[in-house]
Short mmCIF file of C-alpha atoms in Angstrom, two decimals:
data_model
loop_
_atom_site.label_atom_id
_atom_site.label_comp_id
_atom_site.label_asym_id
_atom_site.label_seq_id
_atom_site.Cartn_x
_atom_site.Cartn_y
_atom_site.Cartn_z
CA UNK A 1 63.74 19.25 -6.09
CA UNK A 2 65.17 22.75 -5.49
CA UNK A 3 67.99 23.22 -2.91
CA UNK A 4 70.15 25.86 -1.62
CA UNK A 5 72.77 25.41 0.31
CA UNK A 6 75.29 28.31 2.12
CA UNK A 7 79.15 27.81 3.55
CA UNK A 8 80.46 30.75 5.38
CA UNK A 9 84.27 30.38 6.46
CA UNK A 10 86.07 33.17 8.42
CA UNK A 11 89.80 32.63 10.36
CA UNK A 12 89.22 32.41 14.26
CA UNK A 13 92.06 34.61 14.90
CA UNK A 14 94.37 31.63 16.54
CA UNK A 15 95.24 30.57 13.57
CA UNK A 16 92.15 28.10 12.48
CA UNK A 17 88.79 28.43 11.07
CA UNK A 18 85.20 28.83 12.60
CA UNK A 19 82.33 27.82 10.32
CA UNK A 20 79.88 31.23 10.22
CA UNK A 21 77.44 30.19 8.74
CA UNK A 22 76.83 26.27 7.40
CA UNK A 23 73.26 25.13 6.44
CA UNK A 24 71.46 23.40 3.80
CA UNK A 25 68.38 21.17 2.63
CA UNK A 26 67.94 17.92 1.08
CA UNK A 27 69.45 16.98 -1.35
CA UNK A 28 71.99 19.14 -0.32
CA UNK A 29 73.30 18.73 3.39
CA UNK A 30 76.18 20.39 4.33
CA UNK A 31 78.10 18.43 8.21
CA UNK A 32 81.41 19.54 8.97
CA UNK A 33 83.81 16.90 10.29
CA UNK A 34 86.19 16.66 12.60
CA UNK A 35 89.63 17.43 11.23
CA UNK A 36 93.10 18.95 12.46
CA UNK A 37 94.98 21.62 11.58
CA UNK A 38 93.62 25.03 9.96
CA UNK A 39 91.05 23.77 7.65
CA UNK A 40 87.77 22.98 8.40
CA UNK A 41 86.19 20.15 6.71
CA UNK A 42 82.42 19.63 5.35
CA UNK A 43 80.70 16.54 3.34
CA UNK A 44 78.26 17.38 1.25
CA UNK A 45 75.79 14.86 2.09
CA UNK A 46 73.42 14.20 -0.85
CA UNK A 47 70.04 13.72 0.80
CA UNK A 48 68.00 12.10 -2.30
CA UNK A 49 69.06 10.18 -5.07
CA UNK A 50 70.02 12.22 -8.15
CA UNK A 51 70.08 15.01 -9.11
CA UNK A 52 67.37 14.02 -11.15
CA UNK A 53 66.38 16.19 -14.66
CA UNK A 54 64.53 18.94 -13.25
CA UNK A 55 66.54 19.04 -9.94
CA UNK A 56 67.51 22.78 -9.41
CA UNK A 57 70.68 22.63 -6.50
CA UNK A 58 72.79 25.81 -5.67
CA UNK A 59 75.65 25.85 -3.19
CA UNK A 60 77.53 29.42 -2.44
CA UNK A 61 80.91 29.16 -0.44
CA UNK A 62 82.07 32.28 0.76
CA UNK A 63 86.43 31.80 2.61
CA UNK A 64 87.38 34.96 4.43
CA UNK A 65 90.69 36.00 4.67
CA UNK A 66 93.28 33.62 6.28
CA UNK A 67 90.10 30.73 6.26
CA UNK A 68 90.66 27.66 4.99
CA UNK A 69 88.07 24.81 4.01
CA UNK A 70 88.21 21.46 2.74
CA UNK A 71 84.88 20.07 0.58
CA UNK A 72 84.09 17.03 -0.20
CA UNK A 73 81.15 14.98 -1.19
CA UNK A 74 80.03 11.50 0.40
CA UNK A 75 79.74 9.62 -2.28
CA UNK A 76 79.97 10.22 -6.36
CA UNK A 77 76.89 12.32 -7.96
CA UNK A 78 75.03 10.25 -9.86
CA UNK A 79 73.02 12.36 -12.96
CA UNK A 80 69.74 10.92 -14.27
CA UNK A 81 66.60 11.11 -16.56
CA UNK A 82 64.03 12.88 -14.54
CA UNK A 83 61.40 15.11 -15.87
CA UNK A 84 61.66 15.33 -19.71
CA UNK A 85 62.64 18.24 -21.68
CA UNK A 86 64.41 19.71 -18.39
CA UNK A 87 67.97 19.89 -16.96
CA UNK A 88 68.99 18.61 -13.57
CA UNK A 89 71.57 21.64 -12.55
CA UNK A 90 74.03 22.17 -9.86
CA UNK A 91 75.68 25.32 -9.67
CA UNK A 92 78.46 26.19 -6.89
CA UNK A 93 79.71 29.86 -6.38
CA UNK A 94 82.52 29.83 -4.61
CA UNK A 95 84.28 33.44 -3.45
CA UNK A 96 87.77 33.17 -1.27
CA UNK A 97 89.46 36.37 -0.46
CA UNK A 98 93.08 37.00 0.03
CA UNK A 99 94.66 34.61 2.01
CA UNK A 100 91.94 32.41 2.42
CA UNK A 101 91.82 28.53 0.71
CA UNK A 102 89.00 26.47 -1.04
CA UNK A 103 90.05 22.83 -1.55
CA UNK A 104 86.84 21.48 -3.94
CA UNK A 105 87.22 17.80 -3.41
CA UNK A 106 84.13 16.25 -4.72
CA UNK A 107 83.70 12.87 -6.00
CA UNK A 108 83.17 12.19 -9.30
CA UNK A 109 80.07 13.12 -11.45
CA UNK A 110 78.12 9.90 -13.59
CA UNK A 111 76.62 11.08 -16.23
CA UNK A 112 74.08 8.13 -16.29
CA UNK A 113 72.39 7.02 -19.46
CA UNK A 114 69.11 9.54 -20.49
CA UNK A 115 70.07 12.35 -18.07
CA UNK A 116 70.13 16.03 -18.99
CA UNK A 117 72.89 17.57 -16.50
CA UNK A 118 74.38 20.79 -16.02
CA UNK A 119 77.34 21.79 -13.50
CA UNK A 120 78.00 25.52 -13.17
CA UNK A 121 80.98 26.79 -11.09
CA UNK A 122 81.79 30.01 -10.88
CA UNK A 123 84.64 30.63 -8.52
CA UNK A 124 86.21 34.14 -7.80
CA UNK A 125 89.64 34.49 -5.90
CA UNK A 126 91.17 37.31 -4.95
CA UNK A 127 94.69 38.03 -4.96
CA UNK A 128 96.67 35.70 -2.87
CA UNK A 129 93.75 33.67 -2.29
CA UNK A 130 94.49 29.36 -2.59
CA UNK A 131 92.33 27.39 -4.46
CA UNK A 132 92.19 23.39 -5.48
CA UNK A 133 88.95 22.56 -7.62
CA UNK A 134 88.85 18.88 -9.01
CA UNK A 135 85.87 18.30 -11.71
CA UNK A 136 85.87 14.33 -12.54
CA UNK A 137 83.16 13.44 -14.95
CA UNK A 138 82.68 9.52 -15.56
CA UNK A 139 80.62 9.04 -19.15
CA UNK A 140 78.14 6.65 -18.00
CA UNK A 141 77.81 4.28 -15.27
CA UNK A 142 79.46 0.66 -16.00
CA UNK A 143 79.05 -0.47 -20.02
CA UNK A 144 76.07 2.44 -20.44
CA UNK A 145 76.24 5.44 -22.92
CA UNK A 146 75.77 8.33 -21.25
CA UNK A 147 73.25 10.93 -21.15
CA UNK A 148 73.88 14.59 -22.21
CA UNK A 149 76.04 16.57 -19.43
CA UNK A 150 77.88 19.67 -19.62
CA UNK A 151 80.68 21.02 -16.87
CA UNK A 152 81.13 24.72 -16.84
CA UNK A 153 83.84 26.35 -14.76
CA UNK A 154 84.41 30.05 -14.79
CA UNK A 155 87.30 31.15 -12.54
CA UNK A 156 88.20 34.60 -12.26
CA UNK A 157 92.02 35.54 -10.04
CA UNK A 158 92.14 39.40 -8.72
CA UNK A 159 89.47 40.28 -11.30
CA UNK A 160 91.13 38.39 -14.46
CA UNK A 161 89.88 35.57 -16.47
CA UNK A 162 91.78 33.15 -15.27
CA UNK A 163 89.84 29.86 -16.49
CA UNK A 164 87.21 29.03 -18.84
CA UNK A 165 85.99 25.25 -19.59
CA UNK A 166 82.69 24.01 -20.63
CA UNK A 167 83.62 20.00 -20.89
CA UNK A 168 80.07 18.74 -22.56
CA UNK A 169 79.45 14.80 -23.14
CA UNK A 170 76.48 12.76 -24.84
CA UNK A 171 74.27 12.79 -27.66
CA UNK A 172 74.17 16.85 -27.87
CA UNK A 173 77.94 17.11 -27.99
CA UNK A 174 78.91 16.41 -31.46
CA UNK A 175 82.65 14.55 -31.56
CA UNK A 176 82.85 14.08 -28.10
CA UNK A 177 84.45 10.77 -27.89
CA UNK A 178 85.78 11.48 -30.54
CA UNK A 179 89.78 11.77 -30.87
CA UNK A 180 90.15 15.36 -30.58
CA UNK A 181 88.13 15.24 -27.46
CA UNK A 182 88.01 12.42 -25.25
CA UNK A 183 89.12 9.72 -27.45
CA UNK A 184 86.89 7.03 -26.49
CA UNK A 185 88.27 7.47 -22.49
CA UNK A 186 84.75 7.17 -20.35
CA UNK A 187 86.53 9.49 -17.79
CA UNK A 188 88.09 12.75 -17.59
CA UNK A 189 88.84 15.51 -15.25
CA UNK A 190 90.91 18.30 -14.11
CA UNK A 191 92.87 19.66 -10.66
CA UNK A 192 92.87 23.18 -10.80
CA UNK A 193 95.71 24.75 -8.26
CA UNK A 194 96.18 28.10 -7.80
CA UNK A 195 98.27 29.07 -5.40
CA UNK A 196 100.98 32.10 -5.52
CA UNK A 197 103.95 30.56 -3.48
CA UNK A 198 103.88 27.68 -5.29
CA UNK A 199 107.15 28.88 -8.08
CA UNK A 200 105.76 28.94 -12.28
CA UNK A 201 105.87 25.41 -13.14
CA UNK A 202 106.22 24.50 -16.96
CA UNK A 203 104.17 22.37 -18.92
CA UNK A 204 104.28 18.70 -18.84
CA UNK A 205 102.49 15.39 -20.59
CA UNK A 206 102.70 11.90 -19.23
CA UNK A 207 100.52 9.80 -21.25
CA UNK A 208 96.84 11.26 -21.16
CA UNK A 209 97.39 13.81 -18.36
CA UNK A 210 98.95 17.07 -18.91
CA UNK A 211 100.43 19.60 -16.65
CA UNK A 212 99.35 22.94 -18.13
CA UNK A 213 100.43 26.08 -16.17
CA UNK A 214 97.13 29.40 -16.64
CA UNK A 215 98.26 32.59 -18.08
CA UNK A 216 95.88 34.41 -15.85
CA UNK A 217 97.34 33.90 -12.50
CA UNK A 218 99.79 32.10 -10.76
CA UNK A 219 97.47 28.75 -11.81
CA UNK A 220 98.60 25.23 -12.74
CA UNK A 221 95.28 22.83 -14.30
CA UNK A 222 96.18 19.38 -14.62
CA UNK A 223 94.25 17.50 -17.19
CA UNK A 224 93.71 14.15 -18.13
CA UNK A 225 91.73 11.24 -19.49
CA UNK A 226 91.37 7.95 -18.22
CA UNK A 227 89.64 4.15 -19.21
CA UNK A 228 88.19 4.31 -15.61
CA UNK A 229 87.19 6.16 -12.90
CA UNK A 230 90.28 4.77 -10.37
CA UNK A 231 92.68 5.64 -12.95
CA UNK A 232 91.67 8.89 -13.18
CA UNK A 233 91.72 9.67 -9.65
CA UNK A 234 95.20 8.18 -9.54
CA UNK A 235 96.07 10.45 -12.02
CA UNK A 236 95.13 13.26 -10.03
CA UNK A 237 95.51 12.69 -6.74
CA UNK A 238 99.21 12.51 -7.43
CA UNK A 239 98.66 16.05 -7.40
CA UNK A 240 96.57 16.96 -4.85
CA UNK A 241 97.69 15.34 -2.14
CA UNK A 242 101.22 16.52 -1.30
CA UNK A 243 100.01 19.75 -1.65
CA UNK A 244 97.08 19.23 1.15
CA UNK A 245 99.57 18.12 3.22
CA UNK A 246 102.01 20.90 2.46
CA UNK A 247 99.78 23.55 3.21
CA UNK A 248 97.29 23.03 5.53
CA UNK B 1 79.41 40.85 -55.72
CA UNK B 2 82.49 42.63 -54.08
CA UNK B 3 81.77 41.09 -50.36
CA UNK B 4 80.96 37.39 -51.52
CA UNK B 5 84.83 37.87 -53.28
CA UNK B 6 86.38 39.16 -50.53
CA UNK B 7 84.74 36.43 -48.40
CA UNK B 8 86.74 33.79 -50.83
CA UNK B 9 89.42 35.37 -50.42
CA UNK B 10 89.67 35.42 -46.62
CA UNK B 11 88.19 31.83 -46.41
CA UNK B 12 90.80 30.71 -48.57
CA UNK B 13 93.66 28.34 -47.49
CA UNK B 14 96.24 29.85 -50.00
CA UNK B 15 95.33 33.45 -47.75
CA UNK B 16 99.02 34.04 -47.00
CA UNK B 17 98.97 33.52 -43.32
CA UNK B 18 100.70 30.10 -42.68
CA UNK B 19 97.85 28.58 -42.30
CA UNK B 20 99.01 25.61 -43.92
CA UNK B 21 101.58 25.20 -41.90
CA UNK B 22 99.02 23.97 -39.14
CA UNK B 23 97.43 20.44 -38.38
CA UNK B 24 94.80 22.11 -35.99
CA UNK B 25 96.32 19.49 -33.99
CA UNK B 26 95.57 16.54 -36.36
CA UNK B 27 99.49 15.46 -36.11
CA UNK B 28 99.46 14.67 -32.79
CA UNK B 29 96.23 12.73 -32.95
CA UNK B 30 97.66 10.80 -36.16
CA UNK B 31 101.03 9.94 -34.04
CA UNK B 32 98.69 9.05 -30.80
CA UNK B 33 97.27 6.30 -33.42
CA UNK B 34 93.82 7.89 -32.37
CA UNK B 35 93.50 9.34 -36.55
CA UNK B 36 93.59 6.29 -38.61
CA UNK B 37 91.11 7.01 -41.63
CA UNK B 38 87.99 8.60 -42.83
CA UNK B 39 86.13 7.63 -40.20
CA UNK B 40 88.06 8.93 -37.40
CA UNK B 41 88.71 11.98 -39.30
CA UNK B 42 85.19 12.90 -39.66
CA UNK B 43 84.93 12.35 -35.81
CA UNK B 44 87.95 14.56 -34.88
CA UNK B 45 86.38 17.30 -37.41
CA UNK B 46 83.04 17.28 -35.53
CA UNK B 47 84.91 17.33 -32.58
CA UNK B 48 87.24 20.21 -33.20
CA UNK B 49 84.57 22.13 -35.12
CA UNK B 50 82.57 21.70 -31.92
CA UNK B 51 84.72 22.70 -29.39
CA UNK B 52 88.14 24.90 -30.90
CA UNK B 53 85.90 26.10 -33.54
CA UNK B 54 83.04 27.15 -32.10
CA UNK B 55 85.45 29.04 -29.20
CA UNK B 56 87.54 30.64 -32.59
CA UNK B 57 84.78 31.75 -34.48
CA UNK B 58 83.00 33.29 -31.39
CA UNK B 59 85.81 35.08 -30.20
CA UNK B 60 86.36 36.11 -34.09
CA UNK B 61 82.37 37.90 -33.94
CA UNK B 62 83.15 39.09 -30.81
CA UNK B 63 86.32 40.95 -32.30
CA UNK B 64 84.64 42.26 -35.56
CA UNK B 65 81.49 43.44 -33.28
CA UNK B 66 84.00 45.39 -30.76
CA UNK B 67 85.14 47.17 -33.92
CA UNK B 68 82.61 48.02 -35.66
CA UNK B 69 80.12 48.73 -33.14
CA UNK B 70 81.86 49.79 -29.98
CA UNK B 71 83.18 53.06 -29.96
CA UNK B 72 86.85 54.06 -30.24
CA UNK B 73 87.61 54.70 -26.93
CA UNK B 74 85.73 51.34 -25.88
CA UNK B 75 87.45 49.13 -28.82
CA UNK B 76 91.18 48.86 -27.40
CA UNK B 77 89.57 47.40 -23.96
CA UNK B 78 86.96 45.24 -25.14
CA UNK B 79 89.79 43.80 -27.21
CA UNK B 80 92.17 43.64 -24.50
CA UNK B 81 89.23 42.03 -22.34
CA UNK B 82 88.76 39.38 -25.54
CA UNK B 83 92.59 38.28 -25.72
CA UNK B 84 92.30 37.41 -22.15
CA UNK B 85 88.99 35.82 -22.14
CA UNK B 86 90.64 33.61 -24.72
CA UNK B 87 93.52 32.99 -22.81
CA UNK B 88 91.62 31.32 -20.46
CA UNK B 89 90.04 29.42 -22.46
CA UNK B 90 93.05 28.12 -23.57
CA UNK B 91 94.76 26.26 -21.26
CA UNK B 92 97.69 24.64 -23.10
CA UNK B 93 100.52 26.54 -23.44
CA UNK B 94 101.84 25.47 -26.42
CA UNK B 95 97.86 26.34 -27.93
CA UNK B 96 98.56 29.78 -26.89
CA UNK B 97 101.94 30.30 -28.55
CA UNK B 98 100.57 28.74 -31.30
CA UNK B 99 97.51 31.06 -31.44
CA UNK B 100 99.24 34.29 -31.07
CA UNK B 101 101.55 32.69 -33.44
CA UNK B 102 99.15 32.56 -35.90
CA UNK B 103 97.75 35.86 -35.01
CA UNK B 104 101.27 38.03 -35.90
CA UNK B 105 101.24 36.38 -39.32
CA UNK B 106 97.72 37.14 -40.07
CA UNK B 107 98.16 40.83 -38.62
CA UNK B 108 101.09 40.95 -41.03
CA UNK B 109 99.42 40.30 -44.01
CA UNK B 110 96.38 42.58 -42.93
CA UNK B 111 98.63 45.79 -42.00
CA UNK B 112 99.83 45.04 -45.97
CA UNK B 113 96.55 45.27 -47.36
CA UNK B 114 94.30 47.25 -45.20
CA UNK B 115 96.80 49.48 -44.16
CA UNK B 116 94.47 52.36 -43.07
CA UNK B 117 92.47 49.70 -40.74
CA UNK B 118 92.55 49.64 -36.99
CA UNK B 119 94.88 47.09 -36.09
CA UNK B 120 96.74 49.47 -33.65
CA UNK B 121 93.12 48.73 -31.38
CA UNK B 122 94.59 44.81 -30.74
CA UNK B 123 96.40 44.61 -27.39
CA UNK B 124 99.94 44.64 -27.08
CA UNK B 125 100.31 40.77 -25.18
CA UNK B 126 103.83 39.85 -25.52
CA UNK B 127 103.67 37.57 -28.48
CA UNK B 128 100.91 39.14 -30.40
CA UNK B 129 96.95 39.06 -30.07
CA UNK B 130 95.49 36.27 -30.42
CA UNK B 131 94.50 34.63 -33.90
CA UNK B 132 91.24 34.99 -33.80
CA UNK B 133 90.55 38.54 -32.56
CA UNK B 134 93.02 39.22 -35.66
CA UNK B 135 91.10 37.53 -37.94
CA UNK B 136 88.07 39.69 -36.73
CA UNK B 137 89.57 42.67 -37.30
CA UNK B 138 90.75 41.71 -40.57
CA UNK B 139 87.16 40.21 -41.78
CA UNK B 140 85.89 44.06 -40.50
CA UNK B 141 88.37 45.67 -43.03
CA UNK B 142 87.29 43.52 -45.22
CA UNK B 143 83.92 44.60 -44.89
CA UNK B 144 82.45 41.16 -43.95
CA UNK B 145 79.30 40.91 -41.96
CA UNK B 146 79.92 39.54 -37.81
CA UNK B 147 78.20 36.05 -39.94
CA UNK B 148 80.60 35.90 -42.72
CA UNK B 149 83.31 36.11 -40.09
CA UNK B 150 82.38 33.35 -37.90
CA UNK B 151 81.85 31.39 -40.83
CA UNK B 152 85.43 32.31 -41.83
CA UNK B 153 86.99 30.92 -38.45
CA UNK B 154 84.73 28.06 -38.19
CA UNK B 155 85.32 26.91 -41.95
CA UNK B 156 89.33 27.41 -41.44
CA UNK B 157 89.19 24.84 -38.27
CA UNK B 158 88.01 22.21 -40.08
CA UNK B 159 89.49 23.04 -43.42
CA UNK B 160 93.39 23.37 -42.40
CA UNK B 161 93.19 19.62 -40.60
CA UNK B 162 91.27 18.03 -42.99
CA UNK B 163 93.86 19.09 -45.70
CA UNK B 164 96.38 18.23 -43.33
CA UNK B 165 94.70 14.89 -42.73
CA UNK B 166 95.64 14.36 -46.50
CA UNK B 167 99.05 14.86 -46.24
CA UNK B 168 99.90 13.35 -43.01
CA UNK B 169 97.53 9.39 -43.74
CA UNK B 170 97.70 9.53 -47.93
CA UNK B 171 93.91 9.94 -47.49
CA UNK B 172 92.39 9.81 -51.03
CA UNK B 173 91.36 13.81 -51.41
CA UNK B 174 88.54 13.00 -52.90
CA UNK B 175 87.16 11.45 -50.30
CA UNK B 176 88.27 14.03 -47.72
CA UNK B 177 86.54 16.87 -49.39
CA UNK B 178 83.46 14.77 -49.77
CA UNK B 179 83.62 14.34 -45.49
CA UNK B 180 83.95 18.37 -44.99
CA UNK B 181 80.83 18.64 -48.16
CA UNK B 182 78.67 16.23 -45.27
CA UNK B 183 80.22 18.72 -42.21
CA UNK B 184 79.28 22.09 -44.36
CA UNK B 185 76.11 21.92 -43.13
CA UNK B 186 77.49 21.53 -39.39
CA UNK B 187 79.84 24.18 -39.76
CA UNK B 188 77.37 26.25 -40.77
CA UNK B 189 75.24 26.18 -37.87
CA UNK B 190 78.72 26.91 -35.43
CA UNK B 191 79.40 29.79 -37.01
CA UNK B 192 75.23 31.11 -36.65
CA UNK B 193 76.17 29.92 -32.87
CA UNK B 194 79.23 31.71 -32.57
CA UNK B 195 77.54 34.44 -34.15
CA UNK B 196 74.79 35.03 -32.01
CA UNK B 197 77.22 34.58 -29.03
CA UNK B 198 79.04 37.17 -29.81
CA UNK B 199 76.06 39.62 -28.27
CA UNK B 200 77.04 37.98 -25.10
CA UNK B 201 79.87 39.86 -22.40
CA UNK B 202 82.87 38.20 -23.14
CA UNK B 203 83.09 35.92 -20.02
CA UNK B 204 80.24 34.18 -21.44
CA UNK B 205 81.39 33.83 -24.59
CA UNK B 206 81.35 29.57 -25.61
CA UNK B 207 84.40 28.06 -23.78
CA UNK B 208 83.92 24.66 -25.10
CA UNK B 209 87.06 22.56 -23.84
CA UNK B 210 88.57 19.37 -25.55
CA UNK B 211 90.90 17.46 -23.13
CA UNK B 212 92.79 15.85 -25.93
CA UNK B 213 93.25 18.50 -28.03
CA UNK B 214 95.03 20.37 -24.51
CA UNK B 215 96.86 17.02 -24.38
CA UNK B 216 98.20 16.08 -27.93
CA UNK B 217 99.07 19.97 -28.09
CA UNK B 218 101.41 19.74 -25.05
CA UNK B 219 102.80 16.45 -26.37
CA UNK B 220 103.43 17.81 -30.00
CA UNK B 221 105.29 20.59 -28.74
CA UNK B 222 107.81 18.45 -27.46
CA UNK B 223 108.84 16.92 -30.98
CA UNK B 224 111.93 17.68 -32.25
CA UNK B 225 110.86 16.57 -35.84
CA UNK B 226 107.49 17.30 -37.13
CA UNK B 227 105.52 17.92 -40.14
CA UNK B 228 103.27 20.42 -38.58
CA UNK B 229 103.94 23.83 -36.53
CA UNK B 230 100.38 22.64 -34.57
#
């Protein structure tokens, strides 16, 4: 299946945000929700099973100025075999302009056994623009190896590199759970915040997650690995959560 | 043949860079009790080569390329462009310090013996350029091809914690060079990758990440004893 899928944010000039533009197809349904304060929020609502090898899915996000949005998927994304000798790919691009804020809250990613996945973000912020992106990749579904999947987020702050990552797992990733990778952990992830009035923080390790402030921008990634998909998220919403209800 | 020399020379561990001085993070993944023996050696190679190596050697094409195919005027801001391309890619700081580190000690003993070469191109980041676009530039004094240079890096990733591996477990050495003889072959093929890549822009240069390696970086750091620098 192909899909495209389009989020347009703008402020509403009392101090919230309207939703210009929001549509999509199946599999990829976009429905805002009811929320308070500034930020709007929209599920993505996955419409099929999937994404399937051969699935093609593309989602653009566009924040103006002093917009704020909240994303966040129904339920986790399951990867599968589909069509042989062909990816399943979901690519987000994701622009948020100066003093505007992104919070990319999906759930996690299962890379299921056989599947062939790739996850593209490419994310551009301007100066004084807010961003939280959370990437959670679970290495097969209970007791399964997983299939091949690759997570590839390119994040750019006022025109500088600010973040690279291309996190690949299965058979095509030679050492992955390995220990200089993943160490046999079936789940990782990151929480990417950027967000200038938050002061430099330094870097930190507790266990497997790591606090590890960018040198591109005023950027804090927290990393970690995890035996399970809870523990991970505990891991990281430790994080995310004062600052959601900090800010907006 | 004067270029397959040089090419020993550079590839060597006894190149006076400090290069032994580094565990490629190996120490931390020995004290993490994740590095036991051969076995799990040979899986953190592969999964350093694959990831830290195949980012290092890329980024070492991409440097050599910039200077011997870009024009002058171009070279200082394609190199600038590299160092923070490779900053982002890098997001432990401790990596970082570590790889600019390495970089001023390699620059040092490349101003001493190619001191007409263009190391005044590299950018001026507070703490040096990073390793690898130094270890370009050197390679292009050198006269290397863009291959022989990401064979260089990608050989030196595996090389410095696999000889590090021998100090820090008693592994028998033997048996260590045997497991890098079975990974030449894979090593081989990152640096053809990396060299390839290195046509690419720079954003889309490899940025293969290794949560660990971010991890056990962060974590050695903190040591106030250690065997290791990295």
């Amino acid at each position: 299946m192909r899909a495209y899928a389009r989020l347009v944010a703008r402020a509403d000039g009392r101090g919230g945000t309207v939703l210009a533009e929001l549509r999509g197809e199946t599999p990829l349904l976009l429905r805002q929700t009811p929320g308070s304060g500034r930020a709007v929020t929209v599920y993505v609502v996955g419409g099929a099973a999937g994404p399937l090898a051969g699935d093609d899915l593309r989602l653009e996000i566009d924040v103006g100025p002093g917009a704020a949005v909240r994303v966040h998927t129904v339920a986790a994304s399951v990867a599968l075999p589909g069509r042989p000798d062909v990816v399943s790919r979901m690519a987000v691009r994701a622009v948020v302009h100066d003093g505007g804020a992104l919070h990319w809250l999906p759930e996690q990613l299962v890379a299921a056994a056989g599947c062939a996945h790739l996850a593209e973000s490419r994310v551009e912020l301007a100066a004084g623009a807010r961003l939280t992106w959370r990437d959670e990749v679970i290495c097969g579904r209970y007791g399964e190896a997983p299939g091949g999947a690759v997570v590839h987020t390119r994040v750019d702050y006022d025109g500088r590199p600010l973040l690279r990552q291309s996190l690949a797992v299965g058979p095509g990733a030679p050492g992955w759970a390995g220990p200089a990778v993943l160490g046999g952990a079936p789940a990782t992830g990151s929480l990417l915040v950027v967000d200038p009035s938050i002061p430099h923080e330094t870097a930190a390790v507790e266990g497997t997650l790591a606090r590890l402030p960018l040198a591109g921008g005023p950027a804090t990634l927290w990393t970690a690995t995890a035996a399970d998909a809870h523990t991970l998220r505990d891991h990281l919403d430790v994080e995310v959560e004062p600052l959601l209800t900090k800010v907006e | 043949m004067a270029t397959s020399s040089l090419l020993l020379l550079l590839a060597d561990g006894r190149f006076p860079a400090g290069a032994h001085a580094h565990s490629g993070g190996l120490e931390a993944a020995v004290a993490a009790g994740r590095v036991t023996d051969l076995v799990t050696l040979e899986a953190f190679l592969a999964g350093r080569l694959a990831t830290a190596g195949l980012v290092g050697a890329a980024f070492a094409a991409a440097a050599h390329r910039a200077v011997t195919s870009a024009g002058s005027a171009v070279r200082g801001s394609t190199l600038a462009l590299l160092d923070a391309e490779l900053d982002a890619r890098t997001a432990a700081p401790a990596l970082r310090t570590v790889s600019r580190r390495q970089g001023r000690a390699l620059l040092r003993a490349g101003r001493a013996i190619w001191p007409e070469a263009s190391f005044d191109d590299l950018p001026s980041t507070p703490g040096g350029a990073h390793q690898p676009l130094v270890l370009g530039l050197l390679c292009a004094a050198a006269g290397l091809s863009r291959a022989e240079t990401a064979a260089v890096a990608a050989h030196g990733t595996v090389t410095g914690a696999a000889s590090a591996a021998v100090r820090l477990l008693g592994l028998d050495p033997y048996q260590v060079q045997a497991l890098l003889v079975g990974l030449a072959s894979r090593c081989d093929g990152t640096a053809a990758e990396a060299a390839r890549a290195a046509d690419e822009p720079p954003e889309r240069l490899p940025a293969a990440a290794a949560p660990l390696a971010d991890i056990h970086a962060e974590a050695h750091a903190t040591w106030e004893v250690r065997l290791f620098a990295s």
